[in-house]
mmCIF file of C-alpha atoms and ligand atoms in Angstrom:
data_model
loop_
_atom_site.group_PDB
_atom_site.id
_atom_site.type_symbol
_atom_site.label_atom_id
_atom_site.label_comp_id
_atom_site.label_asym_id
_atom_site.label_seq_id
_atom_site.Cartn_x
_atom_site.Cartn_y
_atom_site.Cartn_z
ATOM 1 C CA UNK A 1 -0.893 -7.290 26.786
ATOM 2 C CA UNK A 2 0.554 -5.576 23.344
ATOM 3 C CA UNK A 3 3.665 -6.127 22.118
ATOM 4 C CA UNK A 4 5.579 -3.061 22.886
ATOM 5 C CA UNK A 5 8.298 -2.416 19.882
ATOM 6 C CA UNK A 6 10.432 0.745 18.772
ATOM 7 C CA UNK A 7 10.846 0.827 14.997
ATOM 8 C CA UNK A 8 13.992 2.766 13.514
ATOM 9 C CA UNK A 9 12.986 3.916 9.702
ATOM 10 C CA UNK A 10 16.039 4.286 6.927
ATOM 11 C CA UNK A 11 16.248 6.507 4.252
ATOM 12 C CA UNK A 12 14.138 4.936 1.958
ATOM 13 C CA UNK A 13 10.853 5.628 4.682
ATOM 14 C CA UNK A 14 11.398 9.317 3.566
ATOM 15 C CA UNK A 15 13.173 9.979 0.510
ATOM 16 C CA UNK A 16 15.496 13.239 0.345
ATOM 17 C CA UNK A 17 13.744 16.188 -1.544
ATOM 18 C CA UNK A 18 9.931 17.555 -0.315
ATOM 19 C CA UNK A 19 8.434 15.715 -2.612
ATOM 20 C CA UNK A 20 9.827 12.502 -2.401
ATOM 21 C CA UNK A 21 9.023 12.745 1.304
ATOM 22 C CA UNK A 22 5.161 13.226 0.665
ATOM 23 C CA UNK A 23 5.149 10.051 -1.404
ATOM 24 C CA UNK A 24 7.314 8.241 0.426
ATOM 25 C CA UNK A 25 5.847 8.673 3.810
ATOM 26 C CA UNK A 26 2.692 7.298 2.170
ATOM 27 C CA UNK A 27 4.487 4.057 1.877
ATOM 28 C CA UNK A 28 5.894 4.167 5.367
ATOM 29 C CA UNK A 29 2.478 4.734 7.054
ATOM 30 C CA UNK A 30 1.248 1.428 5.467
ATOM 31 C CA UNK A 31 4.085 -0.317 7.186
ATOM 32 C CA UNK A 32 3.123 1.688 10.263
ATOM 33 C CA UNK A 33 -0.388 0.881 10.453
ATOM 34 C CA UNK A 34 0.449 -2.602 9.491
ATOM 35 C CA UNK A 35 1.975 -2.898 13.157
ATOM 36 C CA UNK A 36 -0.129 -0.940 14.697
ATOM 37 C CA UNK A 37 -3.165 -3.624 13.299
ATOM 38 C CA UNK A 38 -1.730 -6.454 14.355
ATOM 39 C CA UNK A 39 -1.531 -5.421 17.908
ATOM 40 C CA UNK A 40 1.628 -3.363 18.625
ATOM 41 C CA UNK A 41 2.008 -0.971 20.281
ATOM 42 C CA UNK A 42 4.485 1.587 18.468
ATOM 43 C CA UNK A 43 7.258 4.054 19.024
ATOM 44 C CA UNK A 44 8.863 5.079 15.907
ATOM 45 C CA UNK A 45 12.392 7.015 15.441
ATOM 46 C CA UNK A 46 14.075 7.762 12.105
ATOM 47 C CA UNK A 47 16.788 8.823 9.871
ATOM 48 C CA UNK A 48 17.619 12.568 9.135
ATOM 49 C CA UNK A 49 20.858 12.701 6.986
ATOM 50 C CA UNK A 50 19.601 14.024 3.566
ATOM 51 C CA UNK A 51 16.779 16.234 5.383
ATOM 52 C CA UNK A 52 19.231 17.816 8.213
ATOM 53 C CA UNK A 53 21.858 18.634 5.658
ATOM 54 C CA UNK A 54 19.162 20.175 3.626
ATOM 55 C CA UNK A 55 18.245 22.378 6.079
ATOM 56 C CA UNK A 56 21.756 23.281 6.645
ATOM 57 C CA UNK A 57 22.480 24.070 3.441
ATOM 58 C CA UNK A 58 18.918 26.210 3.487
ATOM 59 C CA UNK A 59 19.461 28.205 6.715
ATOM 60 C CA UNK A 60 23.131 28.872 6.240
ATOM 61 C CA UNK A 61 23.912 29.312 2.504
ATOM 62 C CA UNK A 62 20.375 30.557 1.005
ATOM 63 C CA UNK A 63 19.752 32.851 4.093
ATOM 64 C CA UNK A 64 23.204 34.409 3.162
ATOM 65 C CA UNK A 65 21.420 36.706 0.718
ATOM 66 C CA UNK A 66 18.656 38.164 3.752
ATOM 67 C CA UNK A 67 19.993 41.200 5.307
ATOM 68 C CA UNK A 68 18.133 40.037 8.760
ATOM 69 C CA UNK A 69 20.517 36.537 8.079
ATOM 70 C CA UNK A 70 22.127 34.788 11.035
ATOM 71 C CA UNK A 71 23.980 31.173 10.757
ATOM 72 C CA UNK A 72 22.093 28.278 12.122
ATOM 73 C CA UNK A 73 24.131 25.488 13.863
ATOM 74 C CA UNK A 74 23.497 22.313 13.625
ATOM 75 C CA UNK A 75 21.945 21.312 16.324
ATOM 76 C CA UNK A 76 18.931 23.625 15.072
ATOM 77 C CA UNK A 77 18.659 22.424 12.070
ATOM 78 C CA UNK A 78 18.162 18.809 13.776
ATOM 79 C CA UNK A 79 15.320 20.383 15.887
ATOM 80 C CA UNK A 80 13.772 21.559 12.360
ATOM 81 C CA UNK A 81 14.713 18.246 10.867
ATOM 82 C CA UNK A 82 12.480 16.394 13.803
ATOM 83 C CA UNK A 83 9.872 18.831 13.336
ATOM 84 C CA UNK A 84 9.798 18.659 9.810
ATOM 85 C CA UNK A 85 9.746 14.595 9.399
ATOM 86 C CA UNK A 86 7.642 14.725 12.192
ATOM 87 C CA UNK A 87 4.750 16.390 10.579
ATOM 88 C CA UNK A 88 4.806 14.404 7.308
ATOM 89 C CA UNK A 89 4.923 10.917 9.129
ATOM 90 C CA UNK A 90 2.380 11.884 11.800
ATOM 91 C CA UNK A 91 -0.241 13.123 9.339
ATOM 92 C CA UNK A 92 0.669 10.174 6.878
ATOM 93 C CA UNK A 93 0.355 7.622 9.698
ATOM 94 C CA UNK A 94 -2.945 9.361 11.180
ATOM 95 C CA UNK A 95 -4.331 9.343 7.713
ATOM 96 C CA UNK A 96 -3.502 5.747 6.642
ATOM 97 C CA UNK A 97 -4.868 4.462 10.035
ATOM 98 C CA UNK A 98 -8.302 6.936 9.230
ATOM 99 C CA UNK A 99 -8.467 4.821 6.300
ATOM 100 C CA UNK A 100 -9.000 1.235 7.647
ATOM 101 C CA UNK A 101 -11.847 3.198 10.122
ATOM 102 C CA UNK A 102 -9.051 3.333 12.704
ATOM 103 C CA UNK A 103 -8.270 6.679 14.918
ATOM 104 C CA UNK A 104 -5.731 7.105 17.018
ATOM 105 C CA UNK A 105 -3.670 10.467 17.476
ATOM 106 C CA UNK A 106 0.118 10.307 16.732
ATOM 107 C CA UNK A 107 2.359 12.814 17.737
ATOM 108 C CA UNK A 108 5.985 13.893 17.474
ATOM 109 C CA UNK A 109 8.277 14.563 20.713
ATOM 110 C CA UNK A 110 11.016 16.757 19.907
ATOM 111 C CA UNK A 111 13.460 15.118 21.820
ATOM 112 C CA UNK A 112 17.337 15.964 22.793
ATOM 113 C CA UNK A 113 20.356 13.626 23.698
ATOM 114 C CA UNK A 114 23.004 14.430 25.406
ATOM 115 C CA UNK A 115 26.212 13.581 24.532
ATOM 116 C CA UNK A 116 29.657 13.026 26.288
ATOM 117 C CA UNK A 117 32.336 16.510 24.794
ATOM 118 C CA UNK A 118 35.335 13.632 25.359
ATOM 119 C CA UNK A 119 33.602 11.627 23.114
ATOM 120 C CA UNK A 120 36.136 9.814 20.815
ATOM 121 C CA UNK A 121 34.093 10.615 17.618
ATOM 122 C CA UNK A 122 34.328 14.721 18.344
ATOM 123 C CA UNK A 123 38.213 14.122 16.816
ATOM 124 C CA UNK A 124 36.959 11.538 13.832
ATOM 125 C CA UNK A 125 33.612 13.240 12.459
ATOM 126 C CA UNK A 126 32.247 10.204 9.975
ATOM 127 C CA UNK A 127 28.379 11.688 9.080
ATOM 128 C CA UNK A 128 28.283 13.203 5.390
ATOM 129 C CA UNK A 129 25.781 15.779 4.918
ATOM 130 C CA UNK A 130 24.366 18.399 2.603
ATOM 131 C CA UNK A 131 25.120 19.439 -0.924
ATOM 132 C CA UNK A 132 28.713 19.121 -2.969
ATOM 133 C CA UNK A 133 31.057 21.716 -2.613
ATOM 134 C CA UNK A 134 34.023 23.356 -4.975
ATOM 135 C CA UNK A 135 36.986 22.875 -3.519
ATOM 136 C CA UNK A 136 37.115 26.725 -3.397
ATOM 137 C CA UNK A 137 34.006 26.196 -1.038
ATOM 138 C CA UNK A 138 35.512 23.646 0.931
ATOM 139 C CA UNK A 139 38.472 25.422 1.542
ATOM 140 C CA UNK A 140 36.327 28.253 3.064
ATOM 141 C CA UNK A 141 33.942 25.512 5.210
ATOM 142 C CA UNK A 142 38.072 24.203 6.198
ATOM 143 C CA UNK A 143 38.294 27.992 7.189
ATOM 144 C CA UNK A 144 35.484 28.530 9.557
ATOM 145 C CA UNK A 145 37.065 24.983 11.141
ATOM 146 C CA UNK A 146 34.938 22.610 9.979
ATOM 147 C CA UNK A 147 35.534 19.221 8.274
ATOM 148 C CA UNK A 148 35.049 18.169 4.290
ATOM 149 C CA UNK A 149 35.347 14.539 2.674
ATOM 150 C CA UNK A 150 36.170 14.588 -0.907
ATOM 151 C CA UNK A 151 34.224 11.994 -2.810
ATOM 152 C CA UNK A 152 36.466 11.273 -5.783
ATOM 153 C CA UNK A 153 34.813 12.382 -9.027
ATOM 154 C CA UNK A 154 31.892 14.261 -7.146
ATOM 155 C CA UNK A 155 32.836 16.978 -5.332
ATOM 156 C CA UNK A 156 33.551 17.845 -1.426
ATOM 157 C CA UNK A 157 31.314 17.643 1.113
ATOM 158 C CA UNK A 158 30.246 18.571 5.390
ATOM 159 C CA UNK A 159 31.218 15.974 7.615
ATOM 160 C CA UNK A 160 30.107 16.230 11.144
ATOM 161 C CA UNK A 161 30.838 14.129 14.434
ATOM 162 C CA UNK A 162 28.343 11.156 15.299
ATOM 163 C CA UNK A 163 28.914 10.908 19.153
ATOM 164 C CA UNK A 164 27.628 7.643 21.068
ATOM 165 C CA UNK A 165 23.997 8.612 22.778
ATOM 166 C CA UNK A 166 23.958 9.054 26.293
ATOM 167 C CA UNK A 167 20.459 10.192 27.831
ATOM 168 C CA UNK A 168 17.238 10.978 26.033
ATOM 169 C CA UNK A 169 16.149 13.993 28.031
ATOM 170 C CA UNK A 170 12.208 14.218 27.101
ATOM 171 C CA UNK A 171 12.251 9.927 28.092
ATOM 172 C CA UNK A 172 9.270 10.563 30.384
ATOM 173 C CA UNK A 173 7.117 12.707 27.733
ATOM 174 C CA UNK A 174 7.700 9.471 25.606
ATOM 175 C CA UNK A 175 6.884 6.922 28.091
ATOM 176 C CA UNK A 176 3.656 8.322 29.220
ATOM 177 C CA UNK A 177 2.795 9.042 26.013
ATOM 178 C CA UNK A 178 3.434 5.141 25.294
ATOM 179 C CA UNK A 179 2.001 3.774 28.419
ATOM 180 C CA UNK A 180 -1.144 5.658 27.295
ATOM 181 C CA UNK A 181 -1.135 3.789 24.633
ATOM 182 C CA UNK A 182 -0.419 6.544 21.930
ATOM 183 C CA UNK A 183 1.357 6.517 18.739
ATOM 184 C CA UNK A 184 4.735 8.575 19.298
ATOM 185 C CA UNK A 185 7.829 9.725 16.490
ATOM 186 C CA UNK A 186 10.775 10.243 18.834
ATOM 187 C CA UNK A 187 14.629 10.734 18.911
ATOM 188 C CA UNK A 188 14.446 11.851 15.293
ATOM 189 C CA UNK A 189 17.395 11.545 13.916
ATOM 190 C CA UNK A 190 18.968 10.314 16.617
ATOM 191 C CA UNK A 191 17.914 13.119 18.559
ATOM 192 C CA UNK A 192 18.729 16.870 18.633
ATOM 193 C CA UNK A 193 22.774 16.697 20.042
ATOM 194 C CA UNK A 194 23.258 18.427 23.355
ATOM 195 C CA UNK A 195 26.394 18.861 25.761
ATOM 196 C CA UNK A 196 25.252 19.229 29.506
ATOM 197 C CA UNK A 197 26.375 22.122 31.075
ATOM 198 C CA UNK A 198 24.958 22.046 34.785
ATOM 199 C CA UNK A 199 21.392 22.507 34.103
ATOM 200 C CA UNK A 200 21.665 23.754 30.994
ATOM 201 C CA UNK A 201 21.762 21.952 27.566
ATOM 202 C CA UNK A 202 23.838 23.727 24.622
ATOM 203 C CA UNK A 203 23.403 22.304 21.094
ATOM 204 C CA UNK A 204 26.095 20.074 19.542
ATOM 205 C CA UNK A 205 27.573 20.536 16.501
ATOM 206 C CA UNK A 206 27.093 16.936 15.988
ATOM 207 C CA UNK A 207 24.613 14.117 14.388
ATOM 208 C CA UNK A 208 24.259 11.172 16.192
ATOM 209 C CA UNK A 209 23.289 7.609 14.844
ATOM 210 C CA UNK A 210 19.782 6.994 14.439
ATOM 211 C CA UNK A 211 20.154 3.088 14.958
ATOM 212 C CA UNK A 212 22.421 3.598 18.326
ATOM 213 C CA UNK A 213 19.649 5.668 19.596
ATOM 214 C CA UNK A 214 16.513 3.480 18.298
ATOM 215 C CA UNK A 215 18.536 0.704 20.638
ATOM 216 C CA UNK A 216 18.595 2.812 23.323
ATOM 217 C CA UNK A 217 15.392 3.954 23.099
ATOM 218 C CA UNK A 218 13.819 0.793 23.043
ATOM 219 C CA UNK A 219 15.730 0.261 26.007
ATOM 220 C CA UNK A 220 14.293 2.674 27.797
ATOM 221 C CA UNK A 221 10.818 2.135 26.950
ATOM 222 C CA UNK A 222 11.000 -1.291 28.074
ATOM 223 C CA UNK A 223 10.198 -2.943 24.612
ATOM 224 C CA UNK A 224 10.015 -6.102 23.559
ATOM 225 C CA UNK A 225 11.130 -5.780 19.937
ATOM 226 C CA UNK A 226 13.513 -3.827 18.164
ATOM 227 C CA UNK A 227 12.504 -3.316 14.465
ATOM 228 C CA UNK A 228 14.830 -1.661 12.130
ATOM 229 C CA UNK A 229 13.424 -1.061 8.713
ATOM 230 C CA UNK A 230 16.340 -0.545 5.714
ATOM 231 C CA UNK A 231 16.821 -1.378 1.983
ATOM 232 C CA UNK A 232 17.747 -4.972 2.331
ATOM 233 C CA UNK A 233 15.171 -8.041 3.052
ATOM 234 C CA UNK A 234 17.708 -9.912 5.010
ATOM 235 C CA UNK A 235 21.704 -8.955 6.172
ATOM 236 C CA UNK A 236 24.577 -10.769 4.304
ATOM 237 C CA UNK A 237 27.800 -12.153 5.369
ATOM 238 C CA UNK A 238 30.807 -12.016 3.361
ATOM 239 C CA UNK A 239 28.796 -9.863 1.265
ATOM 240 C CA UNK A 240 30.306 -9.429 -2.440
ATOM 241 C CA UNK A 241 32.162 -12.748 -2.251
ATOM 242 C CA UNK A 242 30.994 -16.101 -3.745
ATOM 243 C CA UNK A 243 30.683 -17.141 -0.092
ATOM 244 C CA UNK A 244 27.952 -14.099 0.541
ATOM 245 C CA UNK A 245 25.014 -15.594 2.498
ATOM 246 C CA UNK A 246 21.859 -14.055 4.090
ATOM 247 C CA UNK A 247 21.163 -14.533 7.595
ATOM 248 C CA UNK A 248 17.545 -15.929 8.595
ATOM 249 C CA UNK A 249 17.030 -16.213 12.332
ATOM 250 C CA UNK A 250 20.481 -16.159 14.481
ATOM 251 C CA UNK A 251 21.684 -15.802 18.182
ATOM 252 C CA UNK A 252 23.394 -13.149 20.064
ATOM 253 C CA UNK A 253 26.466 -14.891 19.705
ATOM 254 C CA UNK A 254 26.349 -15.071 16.401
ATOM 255 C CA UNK A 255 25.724 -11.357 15.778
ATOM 256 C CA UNK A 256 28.362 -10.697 17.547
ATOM 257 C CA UNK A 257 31.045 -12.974 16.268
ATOM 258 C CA UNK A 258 29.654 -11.776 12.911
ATOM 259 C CA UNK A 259 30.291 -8.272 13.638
ATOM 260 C CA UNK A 260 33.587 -9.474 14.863
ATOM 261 C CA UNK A 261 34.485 -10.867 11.560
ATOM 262 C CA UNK A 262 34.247 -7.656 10.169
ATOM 263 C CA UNK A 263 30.821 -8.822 7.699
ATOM 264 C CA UNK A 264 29.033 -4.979 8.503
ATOM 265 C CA UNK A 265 29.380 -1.678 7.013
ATOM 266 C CA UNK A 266 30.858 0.470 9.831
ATOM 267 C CA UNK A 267 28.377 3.392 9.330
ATOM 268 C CA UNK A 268 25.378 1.629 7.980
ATOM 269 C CA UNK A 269 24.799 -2.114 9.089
ATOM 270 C CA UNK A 270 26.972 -2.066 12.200
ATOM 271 C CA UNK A 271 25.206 0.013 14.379
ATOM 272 C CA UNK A 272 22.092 -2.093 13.159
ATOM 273 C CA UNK A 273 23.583 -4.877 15.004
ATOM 274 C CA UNK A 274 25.266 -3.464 17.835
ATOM 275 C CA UNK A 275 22.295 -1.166 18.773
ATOM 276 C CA UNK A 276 20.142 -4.795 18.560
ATOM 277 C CA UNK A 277 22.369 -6.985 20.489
ATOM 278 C CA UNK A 278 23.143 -4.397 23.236
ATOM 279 C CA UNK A 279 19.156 -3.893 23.751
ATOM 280 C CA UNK A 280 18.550 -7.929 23.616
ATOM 281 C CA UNK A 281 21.187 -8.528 25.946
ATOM 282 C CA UNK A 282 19.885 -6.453 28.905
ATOM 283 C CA UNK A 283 16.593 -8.502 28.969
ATOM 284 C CA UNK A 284 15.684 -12.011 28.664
ATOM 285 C CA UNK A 285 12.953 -12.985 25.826
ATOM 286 C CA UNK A 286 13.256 -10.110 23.583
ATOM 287 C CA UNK A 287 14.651 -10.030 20.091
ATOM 288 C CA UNK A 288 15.744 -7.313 17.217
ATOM 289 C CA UNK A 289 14.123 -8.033 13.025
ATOM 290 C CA UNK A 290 16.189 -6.123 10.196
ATOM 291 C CA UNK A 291 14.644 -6.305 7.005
ATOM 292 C CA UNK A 292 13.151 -3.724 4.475
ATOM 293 C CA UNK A 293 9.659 -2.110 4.332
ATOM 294 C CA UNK A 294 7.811 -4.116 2.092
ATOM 295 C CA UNK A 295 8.478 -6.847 3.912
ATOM 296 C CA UNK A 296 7.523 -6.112 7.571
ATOM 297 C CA UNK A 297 4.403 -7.970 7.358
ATOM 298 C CA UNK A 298 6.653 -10.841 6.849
ATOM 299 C CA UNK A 299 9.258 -10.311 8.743
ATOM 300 C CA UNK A 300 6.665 -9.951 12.451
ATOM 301 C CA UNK A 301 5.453 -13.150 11.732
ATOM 302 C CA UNK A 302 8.907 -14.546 11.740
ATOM 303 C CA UNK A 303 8.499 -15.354 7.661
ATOM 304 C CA UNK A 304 11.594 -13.553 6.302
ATOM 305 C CA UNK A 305 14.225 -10.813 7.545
ATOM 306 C CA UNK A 306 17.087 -11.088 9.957
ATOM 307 C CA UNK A 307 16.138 -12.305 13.390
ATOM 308 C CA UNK A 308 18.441 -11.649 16.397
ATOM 309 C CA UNK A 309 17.448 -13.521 19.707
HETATM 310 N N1 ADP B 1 26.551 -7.086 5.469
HETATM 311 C C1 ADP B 1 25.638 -6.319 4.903
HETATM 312 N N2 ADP B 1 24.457 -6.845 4.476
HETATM 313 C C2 ADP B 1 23.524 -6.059 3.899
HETATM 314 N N3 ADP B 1 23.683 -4.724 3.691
HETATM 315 C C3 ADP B 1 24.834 -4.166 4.095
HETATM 316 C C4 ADP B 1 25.848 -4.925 4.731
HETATM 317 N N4 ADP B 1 26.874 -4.099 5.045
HETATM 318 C C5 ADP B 1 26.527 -2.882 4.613
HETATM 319 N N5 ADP B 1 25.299 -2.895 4.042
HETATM 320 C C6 ADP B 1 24.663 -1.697 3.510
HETATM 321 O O1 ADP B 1 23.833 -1.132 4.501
HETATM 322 C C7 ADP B 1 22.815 -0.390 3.831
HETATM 323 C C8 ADP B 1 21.690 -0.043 4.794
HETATM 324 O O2 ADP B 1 22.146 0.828 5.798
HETATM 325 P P1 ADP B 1 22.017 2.427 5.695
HETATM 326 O O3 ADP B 1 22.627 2.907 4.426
HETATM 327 O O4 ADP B 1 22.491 2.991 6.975
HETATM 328 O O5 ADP B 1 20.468 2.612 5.505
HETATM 329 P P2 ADP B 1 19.277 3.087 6.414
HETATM 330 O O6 ADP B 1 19.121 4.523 6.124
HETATM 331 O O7 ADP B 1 18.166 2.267 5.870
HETATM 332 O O8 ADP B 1 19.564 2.801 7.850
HETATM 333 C C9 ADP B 1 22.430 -1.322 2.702
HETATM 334 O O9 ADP B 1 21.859 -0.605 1.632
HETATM 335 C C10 ADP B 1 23.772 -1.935 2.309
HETATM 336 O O10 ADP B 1 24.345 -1.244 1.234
HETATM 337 N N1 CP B 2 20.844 10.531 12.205
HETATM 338 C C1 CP B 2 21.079 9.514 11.353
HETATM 339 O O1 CP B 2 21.651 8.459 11.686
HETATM 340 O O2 CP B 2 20.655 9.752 10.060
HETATM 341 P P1 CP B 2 20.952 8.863 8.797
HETATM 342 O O3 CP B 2 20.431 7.472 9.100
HETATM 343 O O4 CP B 2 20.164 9.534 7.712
HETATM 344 O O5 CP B 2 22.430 8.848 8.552
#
């Protein structure tokens, strides 16, 4: 039977501008179809920061000058976001698999998830998107009630909410899709935000974490591997400190006392870790690999990268 695995890509799968998209999808796909030939079967999700505040920035500053112009929240410029990455990664992917005399069809499930209002993180918004303001032009985002970061020395930017996921609501779309052995891109970007409102879904004003959802995906899907693909080879602890020290192959327990300890970036390599000890813990004989994307090939063959079992 295949190997069943959900692999999260980082920024560095797809770049920021249009461009470096194209050419870095190219890349990606390679990684992809690396997998894919050595007998996985794979469900792909991925970042959406630079892309979704692009968009923003697009739809509601640009359009300004349009007479026919009307804002665009958030939660549709996710949707676009998904749609956009979507079509890039599925036609790279397709493509690079054409080229070792392989076809399968890929295909991207725009997929929503829901998220609690009385989540904590609607108060504390952490996710940094889009372009650097004036202060003048923060002032006036302050205005229309939302939240700006200065970054000293560069300007002010958006800051939006990243609320914990709570249901992916296209799951069974996915898991047929999967079970049928198909290629799928899901839960872009962590997903499109969305409060439920009896049967309804309205769009939150909200990104959530790619990694927390990749976890929860993969969960869902029943896999057997969690792959999250970043900039680094392996994790460090007690990174910038003549005691830093990359982890190889460690336990549970030792992820967690690590993240414990304090040794992870809060918005980048913690939710790494507690998306891949949460989705190890609910099943016996699976296990999570960080590491970058020129190393994958590596890293499945247990060679290198940071192994959580
Ligand atoms: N302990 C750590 N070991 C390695 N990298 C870390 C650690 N803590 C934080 N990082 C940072 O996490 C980054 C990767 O996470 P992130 O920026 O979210 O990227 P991605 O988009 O690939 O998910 C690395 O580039 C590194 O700067
Ligand atoms: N949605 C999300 O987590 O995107 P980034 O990884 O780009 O921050």
């Amino acid at each position: 039977m295949k190997k069943r695995v959900v692999v999260a890509l980082g920024h560095r799968a797809l770049g920021t501008t249009l461009p470096e998209q194209k050419e870095a999808v190219k890349h990606t796909a390679k990684s992809i179809a690396d997998l894919i030939e050595a007998g996985y079967q794979v469900v792909i999700t991925h970042s959406n920061a630079p892309q979704v505040g692009m968009i923003h920035t697009a739809m509601n500053e640009f359009g300004k000058a349009h007479q026919d112009y009307t804002p665009a929240p958030m939660s549709v410029c996710s949707a676009m976001s998904q749609g956009y990455i979507g079509y890039d990664l599925q036609n790279g992917i397709r493509e690079e698999l054409l080229d070792r005399g392989i076809f399968r069809t890929v295909s991207t499930i725009l997929t929503q998830v829901t998220v609690d209002p009385y989540d904590e993180a609607f108060y504390t918004p952490t996710k940094v998107l889009g372009r650097y303001m004036t202060v003048e032009e923060a002032n006036q985002e302050r205005k229309k009630g939302n939240y700006v970061v200065e970054e000293p020395g560069k300007g002010f930017r958006r800051v939006v909410s990243a609320p914990n996921p709570v249901e992916i609501v296209e799951i069974e779309a996915i898991r047929t899709l999967v079970d049928a052995d198909q290629i799928v891109i899901a839960c872009g970007g962590g997903g499109i935000p969305v409060l439920k409102q009896d049967h309804r879904l309205k769009g939150a004003s909200a990104v959530i974490e790619k990694d927390l959802v990749a976890g929860r995906l993969a969960e869902e899907i029943n896999a057997d591997e969690l792959i999250i693909l970043t900039s680094v080879e392996k994790v460090r602890i007690n990174l910038g400190t003549p005691e830093e020290e990359e982890l190889g192959e460690i336990t549970v327990s030792q992820a967690k006392q690590y993240m414990e300890e304090g040794h992870f970036g809060v918005y980048n390599m913690l939710p790494k870790f507690q998306a891949s000890v949460e989705f190890i813990e609910k099943r016996e004989g699976r296990q999570a690999l960080i590491t970058s994307f020129d190393k994958l090939k590596e890293g499945i063959k247990g060679k290198t990268g940071t192994i959580i079992k």
